Coordinates of C-alpha atoms in Angstrom, one line a residue:
M1120 CA 99.5 -31.6 -49.6
K1121 CA 96.6 -29.9 -50.8
K1122 CA 94.4 -31.5 -48.4
I1123 CA 96.4 -30.2 -45.6
V1124 CA 96.8 -26.8 -46.9
L1125 CA 92.9 -26.7 -47.1
L1126 CA 92.7 -28.0 -43.5
I1127 CA 95.4 -25.4 -42.4
S1128 CA 93.3 -22.3 -44.1
F1129 CA 89.9 -23.9 -42.8
L1130 CA 91.4 -24.3 -39.2
S1131 CA 92.9 -20.6 -39.2
L1132 CA 89.2 -19.6 -40.5
L1133 CA 87.6 -21.2 -37.9
C1134 CA 90.2 -19.7 -35.0
Q1135 CA 89.1 -16.1 -36.6
L1136 CA 85.2 -17.1 -36.4
V1137 CA 85.8 -18.4 -32.8
F1138 CA 88.1 -15.9 -31.0
G1139 CA 87.4 -12.8 -33.4
Q1140 CA 90.2 -11.5 -36.3
K1141 CA 92.6 -9.0 -34.5
Y1142 CA 93.0 -5.9 -36.5
A1143 CA 96.0 -3.0 -36.5
A1144 CA 96.6 -0.2 -38.2
L1145 CA 100.1 1.3 -39.2
T1146 CA 100.0 5.0 -39.5
F1147 CA 103.1 7.3 -40.6
D1148 CA 103.2 11.0 -39.8
D1149 CA 105.0 13.8 -41.7
A1150 CA 105.0 12.0 -45.4
P1151 CA 105.9 12.4 -47.9
D1152 CA 109.6 12.5 -48.5
S1153 CA 112.1 11.3 -51.2
F1154 CA 114.1 9.1 -49.2
Y1155 CA 112.0 7.3 -46.2
T1156 CA 108.7 7.1 -47.8
P1157 CA 109.5 5.1 -51.0
K1158 CA 111.6 2.8 -48.7
I1159 CA 108.3 2.2 -46.3
L1160 CA 106.0 1.9 -49.5
D1161 CA 108.4 -1.0 -50.8
L1162 CA 108.4 -2.6 -47.6
L1163 CA 104.4 -2.5 -47.7
K1164 CA 104.2 -3.5 -51.4
E1165 CA 106.5 -6.4 -50.6
E1166 CA 104.2 -7.7 -47.9
N1167 CA 100.9 -6.7 -49.5
I1168 CA 100.1 -4.6 -46.7
K1169 CA 98.0 -1.2 -46.7
A1170 CA 98.9 1.6 -44.7
T1171 CA 97.8 5.3 -43.7
F1172 CA 100.3 8.1 -44.5
F1173 CA 99.0 11.4 -42.7
V1174 CA 100.7 14.0 -45.1
L1175 CA 102.1 17.5 -44.9
G1176 CA 100.6 20.1 -47.6
K1177 CA 104.1 21.5 -48.0
K1178 CA 105.9 18.2 -48.9
V1179 CA 102.6 17.3 -50.7
K1180 CA 103.5 20.0 -53.0
K1181 CA 107.4 19.2 -53.6
Y1182 CA 106.9 15.6 -54.1
P1183 CA 103.0 14.9 -56.0
E1184 CA 104.7 11.9 -57.6
I1185 CA 105.0 10.0 -54.0
I1186 CA 101.4 11.0 -53.3
K1187 CA 100.4 9.4 -56.3
R1188 CA 102.2 6.1 -55.5
I1189 CA 101.0 5.9 -52.1
N1190 CA 97.3 6.5 -53.8
D1191 CA 98.0 4.2 -56.8
E1192 CA 99.2 1.4 -54.1
G1193 CA 95.8 1.2 -52.2
H1194 CA 97.2 3.2 -49.0
L1195 CA 94.9 5.8 -47.4
I1196 CA 95.8 9.4 -47.2
G1197 CA 95.2 11.6 -44.2
N1198 CA 95.6 15.0 -43.7
H1199 CA 98.5 16.2 -41.2
S1200 CA 98.2 20.2 -41.8
T1201 CA 100.2 22.4 -44.2
S1202 CA 103.4 22.4 -42.2
H1203 CA 103.2 20.8 -38.6
T1204 CA 102.2 24.1 -36.9
N1205 CA 100.9 23.4 -33.6
F1206 CA 97.1 24.0 -34.0
S1207 CA 96.9 26.1 -30.2
E1208 CA 98.8 29.1 -32.3
Y1209 CA 95.7 29.4 -34.2
K1210 CA 93.2 31.8 -32.8
D1211 CA 90.4 32.2 -35.2
S1212 CA 88.5 29.7 -37.4
I1213 CA 89.8 31.1 -40.6
S1214 CA 93.4 29.8 -39.9
V1215 CA 92.4 26.4 -39.1
I1216 CA 89.9 26.0 -42.0
R1217 CA 92.6 27.6 -44.7
D1218 CA 95.4 25.1 -43.0
V1219 CA 93.4 21.7 -43.7
S1220 CA 91.7 23.2 -46.9
Y1221 CA 94.9 23.9 -48.4
V1222 CA 96.2 20.3 -48.0
D1223 CA 93.1 18.6 -49.1
S1224 CA 93.1 20.6 -52.3
L1225 CA 96.7 19.6 -53.0
V1226 CA 95.9 15.8 -52.4
Y1227 CA 92.3 16.0 -54.6
A1228 CA 94.4 17.7 -57.4
I1229 CA 96.7 14.8 -57.7
T1230 CA 94.3 11.6 -56.7
G1231 CA 90.9 12.9 -57.5
K1232 CA 90.0 12.0 -53.8
H1233 CA 89.4 14.2 -50.7
N1234 CA 91.1 13.7 -47.2
N1235 CA 88.7 11.9 -44.8
Y1236 CA 90.9 11.9 -41.8
F1237 CA 92.8 14.7 -39.9
R1238 CA 95.8 14.0 -37.2
P1239 CA 96.4 17.4 -35.6
P1240 CA 100.3 18.2 -35.2
Y1241 CA 101.5 17.0 -31.6
G1242 CA 97.8 15.8 -31.2
V1243 CA 96.9 19.4 -30.3
L1244 CA 93.5 20.3 -31.2
S1245 CA 90.8 22.3 -29.2
D1246 CA 87.1 21.2 -28.7
E1247 CA 86.4 24.1 -30.9
Q1248 CA 88.5 23.4 -33.8
Q1249 CA 87.6 19.6 -33.8
K1250 CA 84.0 20.9 -34.7
L1251 CA 85.4 23.3 -37.2
I1252 CA 87.2 20.2 -38.9
E1253 CA 84.0 18.1 -38.5
N1254 CA 82.0 20.5 -40.2
Y1255 CA 84.5 20.5 -43.0
G1256 CA 84.5 17.0 -43.3
L1257 CA 87.2 15.7 -41.4
K1258 CA 87.5 12.8 -39.0
K1259 CA 90.1 13.4 -35.9
A1260 CA 92.2 10.4 -36.0
M1261 CA 94.8 9.9 -33.3
W1262 CA 96.6 6.9 -32.1
S1263 CA 96.7 4.4 -29.6
L1264 CA 100.3 3.1 -29.8
S1265 CA 103.2 5.1 -30.2
T1266 CA 107.0 3.8 -31.1
K1267 CA 108.3 7.2 -30.2
D1268 CA 110.5 7.0 -33.4
W1269 CA 110.3 10.7 -33.4
D1270 CA 113.0 10.9 -30.8
V1271 CA 115.8 10.3 -33.2
F1272 CA 118.5 10.7 -30.9
N1273 CA 117.2 8.0 -28.5
I1274 CA 114.9 5.7 -29.7
T1275 CA 116.7 2.4 -31.5
K1276 CA 115.5 -0.1 -33.8
N1277 CA 115.0 -2.7 -31.1
D1278 CA 113.2 0.3 -29.0
I1279 CA 110.6 0.3 -31.5
I1280 CA 110.2 -3.2 -31.8
D1281 CA 109.7 -3.6 -28.2
S1282 CA 107.2 -1.0 -27.8
I1283 CA 105.0 -2.8 -30.4
K1284 CA 105.7 -6.1 -28.4
T1285 CA 105.3 -4.6 -25.3
N1286 CA 102.2 -2.2 -25.9
M1287 CA 100.4 -4.4 -28.8
H1288 CA 96.6 -4.6 -28.4
N1289 CA 93.5 -5.3 -30.9
D1290 CA 92.4 -2.4 -33.0
A1291 CA 95.9 -0.7 -32.4
I1292 CA 96.4 2.5 -34.1
I1293 CA 100.6 2.4 -34.3
L1294 CA 102.4 5.6 -34.9
M1295 CA 105.4 5.9 -36.7
H1296 CA 107.1 8.7 -39.1
S1297 CA 108.3 8.8 -42.7
K1298 CA 110.2 11.8 -41.6
D1299 CA 111.0 14.4 -39.4
A1300 CA 108.5 17.3 -39.9
S1301 CA 111.2 20.0 -40.6
G1302 CA 112.4 18.1 -43.8
D1303 CA 116.0 19.4 -42.7
L1304 CA 118.1 16.4 -43.5
E1305 CA 121.3 18.1 -42.2
K1306 CA 119.8 19.1 -39.0
Y1307 CA 118.0 15.9 -38.2
P1308 CA 120.2 12.2 -38.8
L1309 CA 118.6 9.9 -40.9
R1310 CA 115.6 8.1 -39.4
N1311 CA 117.2 4.6 -40.2
N1312 CA 115.5 3.3 -37.1
T1313 CA 112.4 3.2 -38.4
I1314 CA 113.2 1.8 -41.7
E1315 CA 115.5 -0.7 -40.0
A1316 CA 113.0 -1.9 -37.4
L1317 CA 109.7 -2.1 -39.9
P1318 CA 110.4 -5.5 -41.6
E1319 CA 110.9 -7.2 -38.0
V1320 CA 107.4 -5.0 -36.9
L1321 CA 105.5 -6.5 -39.9
S1322 CA 106.9 -10.0 -39.2
Y1323 CA 105.7 -9.9 -35.7
L1324 CA 102.4 -8.6 -36.0
K1325 CA 101.5 -11.3 -38.9
K1326 CA 103.1 -14.4 -36.9
N1327 CA 100.5 -13.0 -33.8
D1328 CA 97.7 -13.1 -36.1
Y1329 CA 97.1 -9.4 -36.7
Q1330 CA 95.3 -8.2 -40.2
L1331 CA 97.0 -5.0 -41.1
V1332 CA 94.5 -2.4 -42.3
T1333 CA 94.1 1.1 -43.2
V1334 CA 92.9 3.4 -40.2
D1335 CA 89.5 3.9 -41.7
K1336 CA 88.9 0.1 -41.0
I1337 CA 89.3 0.9 -37.2
N1338 CA 87.7 3.4 -35.4
P1339 CA 90.1 6.3 -34.9
Q1340 CA 90.7 7.2 -30.9
I1341 CA 91.3 9.8 -29.3
G1342 CA 94.6 9.9 -27.6
G1343 CA 98.3 10.1 -28.5
D1344 CA 101.8 9.5 -27.6
S1345 CA 101.5 11.0 -24.0
H1346 CA 105.3 11.6 -24.0
S1347 CA 105.4 13.8 -26.7
L1348 CA 102.3 15.5 -26.4
E1349 CA 103.2 16.4 -22.7
V1350 CA 106.5 17.5 -23.4
E1351 CA 104.7 20.0 -26.0
L1352 CA 102.3 21.2 -23.2
T1353 CA 105.2 22.4 -21.4
K1354 CA 105.9 25.2 -24.1
R1355 CA 102.4 26.4 -24.3
N1356 CA 101.7 30.2 -22.9
D1357 CA 98.4 29.4 -21.4
I1358 CA 100.0 27.0 -19.0
I1359 CA 100.6 28.6 -15.7
F1360 CA 101.6 25.6 -13.8
Y1361 CA 102.7 22.1 -14.9
G1362 CA 103.9 19.4 -12.2
G1363 CA 104.9 16.4 -13.3
F1364 CA 107.4 13.7 -11.4
E1365 CA 110.1 13.1 -14.3
E1366 CA 112.9 15.1 -12.2
G1367 CA 112.5 13.2 -9.0
F1368 CA 110.6 13.5 -5.8
N1369 CA 113.0 15.1 -3.0
N1370 CA 112.9 18.2 -0.8
S1371 CA 115.0 20.9 -3.6
Y1372 CA 112.9 19.5 -6.4
W1373 CA 109.4 20.2 -4.4
E1374 CA 110.3 23.3 -3.0
K1375 CA 111.5 24.8 -6.6
S1376 CA 109.0 23.0 -9.0
W1377 CA 106.0 22.9 -6.7
G1378 CA 106.6 26.2 -4.5
I1379 CA 106.1 24.2 -1.4
A1380 CA 108.1 22.7 1.8
W1381 CA 108.6 19.2 1.9
N1382 CA 105.6 17.2 3.5
S1383 CA 106.7 14.4 6.4
R1384 CA 103.8 12.1 4.7
A1385 CA 106.1 12.8 1.3
D1386 CA 108.6 10.5 2.9
E1387 CA 106.1 7.6 2.8
N1388 CA 105.3 7.7 -1.0
E1389 CA 107.5 7.3 -3.8
I1390 CA 108.4 7.9 -7.7
I1391 CA 107.7 4.8 -9.9
S1392 CA 108.6 3.9 -13.3
N1393 CA 105.8 3.8 -15.8
D1394 CA 105.3 4.5 -19.6
F1395 CA 102.2 6.5 -18.9
L1396 CA 102.8 10.2 -19.6
G1397 CA 106.4 9.9 -19.3
E1398 CA 108.8 7.5 -17.3
K1399 CA 107.4 8.3 -13.8
S1400 CA 104.5 9.2 -11.7
L1401 CA 103.8 10.0 -7.9
R1402 CA 102.8 6.4 -5.7
V1403 CA 100.8 7.6 -2.8
N1404 CA 100.3 5.1 0.2
Y1405 CA 97.2 4.7 2.1
P1406 CA 98.4 2.4 5.2
K1407 CA 96.1 0.0 6.7
N1408 CA 94.2 1.5 9.3
G1409 CA 95.1 5.1 8.5
L1410 CA 92.9 8.2 9.0
G1411 CA 93.6 11.6 8.1
P1412 CA 96.1 13.5 6.6
D1413 CA 98.9 12.5 9.3
E1414 CA 98.8 8.6 8.9
T1415 CA 97.6 8.3 5.2
G1416 CA 97.9 9.8 1.5
L1417 CA 99.4 13.2 1.2
Q1418 CA 98.3 16.9 1.7
F1419 CA 99.5 20.0 1.1
P1420 CA 98.7 23.5 -1.0
V1421 CA 100.0 24.2 -4.2
V1422 CA 100.2 27.8 -3.8
L1423 CA 101.0 30.3 -7.0
S1424 CA 102.3 33.0 -5.0
N1425 CA 104.8 31.3 -3.7
M1426 CA 106.4 30.5 -7.2
T1427 CA 108.8 33.1 -8.2
N1428 CA 108.5 32.5 -12.0
L1429 CA 105.2 33.6 -11.9
V1430 CA 103.8 37.0 -12.9
D1431 CA 100.5 36.5 -11.7
S1432 CA 99.3 34.5 -8.7
F1433 CA 95.3 35.0 -8.6
Y1434 CA 92.9 34.2 -11.4
E1435 CA 89.0 34.7 -11.4
E1436 CA 89.1 31.7 -13.9
L1437 CA 91.2 28.3 -14.2
Y1438 CA 91.4 24.7 -15.4
L1439 CA 92.8 22.1 -13.4
R1440 CA 93.7 18.9 -15.2
Y1441 CA 95.5 15.9 -13.6
Y1442 CA 95.4 11.9 -13.9
V1443 CA 94.9 9.5 -11.4
K1444 CA 95.1 5.5 -11.1
F1445 CA 93.7 3.6 -8.3
E1446 CA 95.5 0.6 -8.1
E1447 CA 94.0 -2.8 -8.0
G1448 CA 92.7 -3.7 -4.6
F1449 CA 92.7 -0.4 -3.1
D1450 CA 90.0 -0.1 -0.3
F1451 CA 87.6 2.9 -0.7
R1452 CA 86.1 1.9 2.8
R1453 CA 83.5 5.3 3.3
G1454 CA 85.8 7.7 1.6
G1455 CA 88.5 9.8 0.8
K1456 CA 89.8 13.2 -0.7
L1457 CA 91.5 14.0 -4.1
P1458 CA 93.0 17.3 -5.3
G1459 CA 90.9 20.4 -6.4
L1460 CA 91.3 24.0 -7.2
M1461 CA 91.1 26.4 -4.4
G1462 CA 91.1 29.9 -3.7
G1463 CA 93.7 32.3 -2.6
G1464 CA 95.8 32.8 0.7
D1465 CA 95.0 30.2 3.0
S1466 CA 92.2 29.1 1.6
W1467 CA 93.0 25.4 2.0
A1468 CA 92.2 25.9 5.6
R1469 CA 88.4 26.0 4.6
S1470 CA 88.3 22.4 5.2
G1471 CA 87.6 19.9 8.3
G1472 CA 84.6 21.5 9.2
N1473 CA 85.7 25.6 9.0
Q1474 CA 83.3 26.9 6.5
P1475 CA 84.0 29.7 4.1
N1476 CA 82.1 33.1 5.2
G1477 CA 82.7 34.8 1.5
N1478 CA 85.8 36.6 2.5
N1479 CA 88.4 33.9 3.3
G1480 CA 88.8 31.4 0.6
W1481 CA 87.1 28.5 -0.8
T1482 CA 88.2 24.6 -1.8
L1483 CA 86.7 22.2 -4.2
R1484 CA 88.4 19.0 -3.9
F1485 CA 87.3 15.8 -4.9
M1486 CA 86.1 12.9 -3.2
W1487 CA 85.9 9.1 -3.7
V1488 CA 82.9 7.7 -1.6
E1489 CA 81.9 4.2 -1.2
N1490 CA 82.6 1.7 -3.7
G1491 CA 84.6 4.4 -5.7
K1492 CA 81.9 6.6 -6.7
L1493 CA 83.1 10.2 -7.4
I1494 CA 81.8 13.7 -6.1
V1495 CA 83.0 17.2 -5.5
Y1496 CA 83.6 18.1 -2.2
A1497 CA 82.7 21.9 -1.9
Y1498 CA 83.4 24.0 0.6
V1499 CA 82.2 27.3 -0.7
P1500 CA 80.3 30.5 0.8
K1501 CA 76.5 30.6 1.2
S1502 CA 74.9 31.4 -2.2
A1503 CA 71.5 33.7 -1.8
N1504 CA 69.5 31.0 -3.8
G1505 CA 69.9 28.6 -0.9
K1506 CA 71.5 25.8 -3.2
W1507 CA 75.1 26.0 -1.9
G1508 CA 77.6 26.3 1.2
E1509 CA 74.8 25.4 3.3
E1510 CA 76.6 22.1 5.0
L1511 CA 78.9 22.2 8.0
W1512 CA 81.3 19.4 6.9
G1513 CA 81.3 20.5 3.0
Q1514 CA 78.7 19.8 0.2
G1515 CA 78.9 16.8 -2.2
I1516 CA 78.2 16.9 -5.8
D1517 CA 77.8 13.8 -7.7
C1518 CA 79.9 13.4 -10.8
S1519 CA 77.9 10.6 -11.9
F1520 CA 81.0 8.4 -12.5
T1521 CA 82.4 5.6 -10.5
I1522 CA 86.2 5.0 -10.5
Q1523 CA 87.6 1.9 -12.2
Q1524 CA 90.7 0.1 -10.3
G1525 CA 93.9 -0.3 -12.2
K1526 CA 93.0 2.3 -14.8
W1527 CA 94.1 6.0 -15.4
H1528 CA 91.2 8.6 -15.1
C1529 CA 91.5 12.0 -16.3
I1530 CA 90.0 14.7 -13.9
E1531 CA 89.7 17.9 -15.3
Q1532 CA 88.0 21.0 -13.3
Y1533 CA 86.9 24.6 -14.3
V1534 CA 86.0 27.4 -12.1
N1535 CA 84.9 30.9 -12.9
V1536 CA 84.4 32.7 -9.6
G1537 CA 81.7 35.2 -11.2
T1538 CA 81.3 38.3 -9.4
P1539 CA 81.6 39.1 -5.6
N1540 CA 78.2 39.0 -3.8
K1541 CA 76.4 37.2 -6.6
D1542 CA 75.3 33.3 -7.5
D1543 CA 77.1 33.9 -10.8
G1544 CA 80.2 31.4 -10.2
I1545 CA 80.9 28.8 -12.4
L1546 CA 82.1 25.1 -11.8
K1547 CA 82.4 22.3 -14.7
V1548 CA 84.0 18.9 -14.4
W1549 CA 85.1 16.3 -17.0
I1550 CA 86.4 13.1 -16.4
D1551 CA 87.9 11.1 -19.0
G1552 CA 86.7 13.8 -21.6
E1553 CA 83.0 13.1 -20.8
K1554 CA 81.5 16.6 -18.7
K1555 CA 79.8 15.4 -15.6
V1556 CA 79.2 18.3 -13.7
E1557 CA 78.1 22.1 -15.0
I1558 CA 76.4 24.6 -12.7
S1559 CA 76.6 27.9 -12.8
D1560 CA 75.0 29.6 -10.0
M1561 CA 77.6 28.9 -7.3
R1562 CA 79.0 32.0 -5.1
F1563 CA 82.6 32.3 -4.2
W1564 CA 83.3 35.6 -2.8
D1565 CA 80.9 38.3 -0.9
V1566 CA 83.8 40.9 -1.1
E1567 CA 86.4 41.4 -4.1
N1568 CA 90.1 40.2 -2.6
N1569 CA 92.6 37.5 -3.5
Y1570 CA 90.8 34.7 -1.0
G1571 CA 87.9 34.7 -3.6
R1572 CA 90.0 34.5 -6.6
I1573 CA 91.9 31.3 -7.8
G1574 CA 95.0 30.7 -5.9
G1575 CA 96.2 27.3 -6.6
F1576 CA 95.2 23.7 -6.1
Y1577 CA 94.7 21.6 -3.1
F1578 CA 96.8 18.6 -3.4
S1579 CA 94.5 16.5 -0.7
T1580 CA 94.4 12.7 -0.5
F1581 CA 93.8 10.4 2.5
H1582 CA 91.2 8.5 3.9
G1583 CA 88.6 10.2 5.9
G1584 CA 86.0 11.2 7.6
N1585 CA 87.3 11.1 11.1
T1586 CA 85.4 7.9 12.6
P1587 CA 87.0 4.2 12.5
D1588 CA 84.7 3.3 9.5
W1589 CA 86.5 5.1 7.2
R1590 CA 89.9 3.5 7.9
P1591 CA 91.4 1.3 5.0
L1592 CA 91.3 -2.5 5.9
N1593 CA 94.6 -2.8 3.8
D1594 CA 97.6 -1.2 2.3
S1595 CA 96.1 0.6 -0.5
F1596 CA 97.9 2.8 -3.3
V1597 CA 97.1 5.6 -5.6
Q1598 CA 99.4 7.2 -8.6
F1599 CA 99.2 10.3 -9.9
D1600 CA 100.8 12.4 -12.9
G1601 CA 100.4 15.3 -15.0
F1602 CA 99.0 18.3 -13.0
I1603 CA 98.6 21.4 -14.9
L1604 CA 96.8 24.9 -14.2
S1605 CA 95.9 26.6 -17.5
K1606 CA 94.1 29.2 -19.0
S1607 CA 92.4 27.1 -21.5
R1608 CA 91.0 23.6 -21.3
I1609 CA 93.7 21.4 -22.0
G1610 CA 91.6 18.1 -21.7
Q1611 CA 93.4 14.5 -22.5
T1612 CA 96.6 13.4 -24.1
V1613 CA 95.9 10.0 -23.7
N1614 CA 93.1 8.1 -24.3
T1615 CA 92.6 6.7 -21.0
C1616 CA 90.1 4.1 -22.6
L1617 CA 92.7 2.7 -24.1
Q1618 CA 94.8 2.3 -21.1
K1619 CA 95.6 -1.5 -20.3
K1620 CA 95.3 -2.7 -16.7
K1621 CA 98.7 -3.1 -14.7

């Protein structure tokens, strides 16, 4: 019998060496509390598993004995802010540092250890704020798999288990919760779904050879539970326009939410179910041999002045963000268009060889070219420096990026139109969170009018070009989701690097 046990142990070790050990980190936000956290700790102790607890300062102060137990039993304690305030509400560095340092001081007084990891409430943290917390000594630690157990009214025990089984991957950082951030037991029902699901989750992970470790053993990823983060974005006052597809894709919704008339090509496209940002995304069809916006893709201007709920319709600087996925088998051929910012008025007409003259608007769509390379396709007025606006059919600006089929990409674009009749306009582009373009000497207008200001974006996507060699050789599809126009950079709410191909 002893030989059999030794043989099994040897074979297990051999498999790990040959195929590689799989790791995962369980993380619990909003701890500690007197009801959930002890039960979670009991289950983890019974299975000899270590996890990471991201704690709130106000609860650390209330339950120091539970913080001591978390530490004494070998778990990692991370910083989750003082009271779960959305960090977008903090307008100065003092507020940020005051918040995280308060939590750190409380934990240190109990455990003798400083926090090394910070998980921002709702996953919201600006680039500047991230630099501040890094200088303070904290690493941003997000998650790659959410059980969505925060939705206490809709997510059941089985939903939690299914989300693990469906989305599990090596080096997963799993998000669960110890208690709702409010700590109000009367307002929120007991989170029995998490407690009831946890034993089966632990069993599943063990049976599938995952070694459960604390988050410091896995490189924390930028990302997050896309649905909860996207919902939170709709509440921000720096968001001018949010265009998703959760409510459907039909004439009335289109006119109400996007401010535009129904497009005949829209009938050729569809809303499909997925679990990316929410539950639905727009799937655009590019039929075999189609050419131009009348035969392939989808094209319409998103004009802010058509939206009755907006106070301002024209801006001198704005950010555009959206997600796009080219499905497997997409035929890039010679190229085609993707959405980008545009000037006011009928600026979308500044395309198709119709050059801007400094008085009638501009467009900055994106474009894929052969083999999936991405460029900015610029129709802008001629600049005095001779660098921009010289091309009749638009000017390509290399993004140093190649589209990967079957994978979501995050596209971000920033424009500051600068001063009329001067070459001081700014264009910036980020792809999947990495800055790819930064230009500060473009010209967007020669005279001050609303054509020169940003008036929306041009949802323009089709194959072309205007010659037969641009036509796709097979039916091709691209998915779109999460369109945002904002006064500040939003960035990714999903780590596209962790998105599985489907």
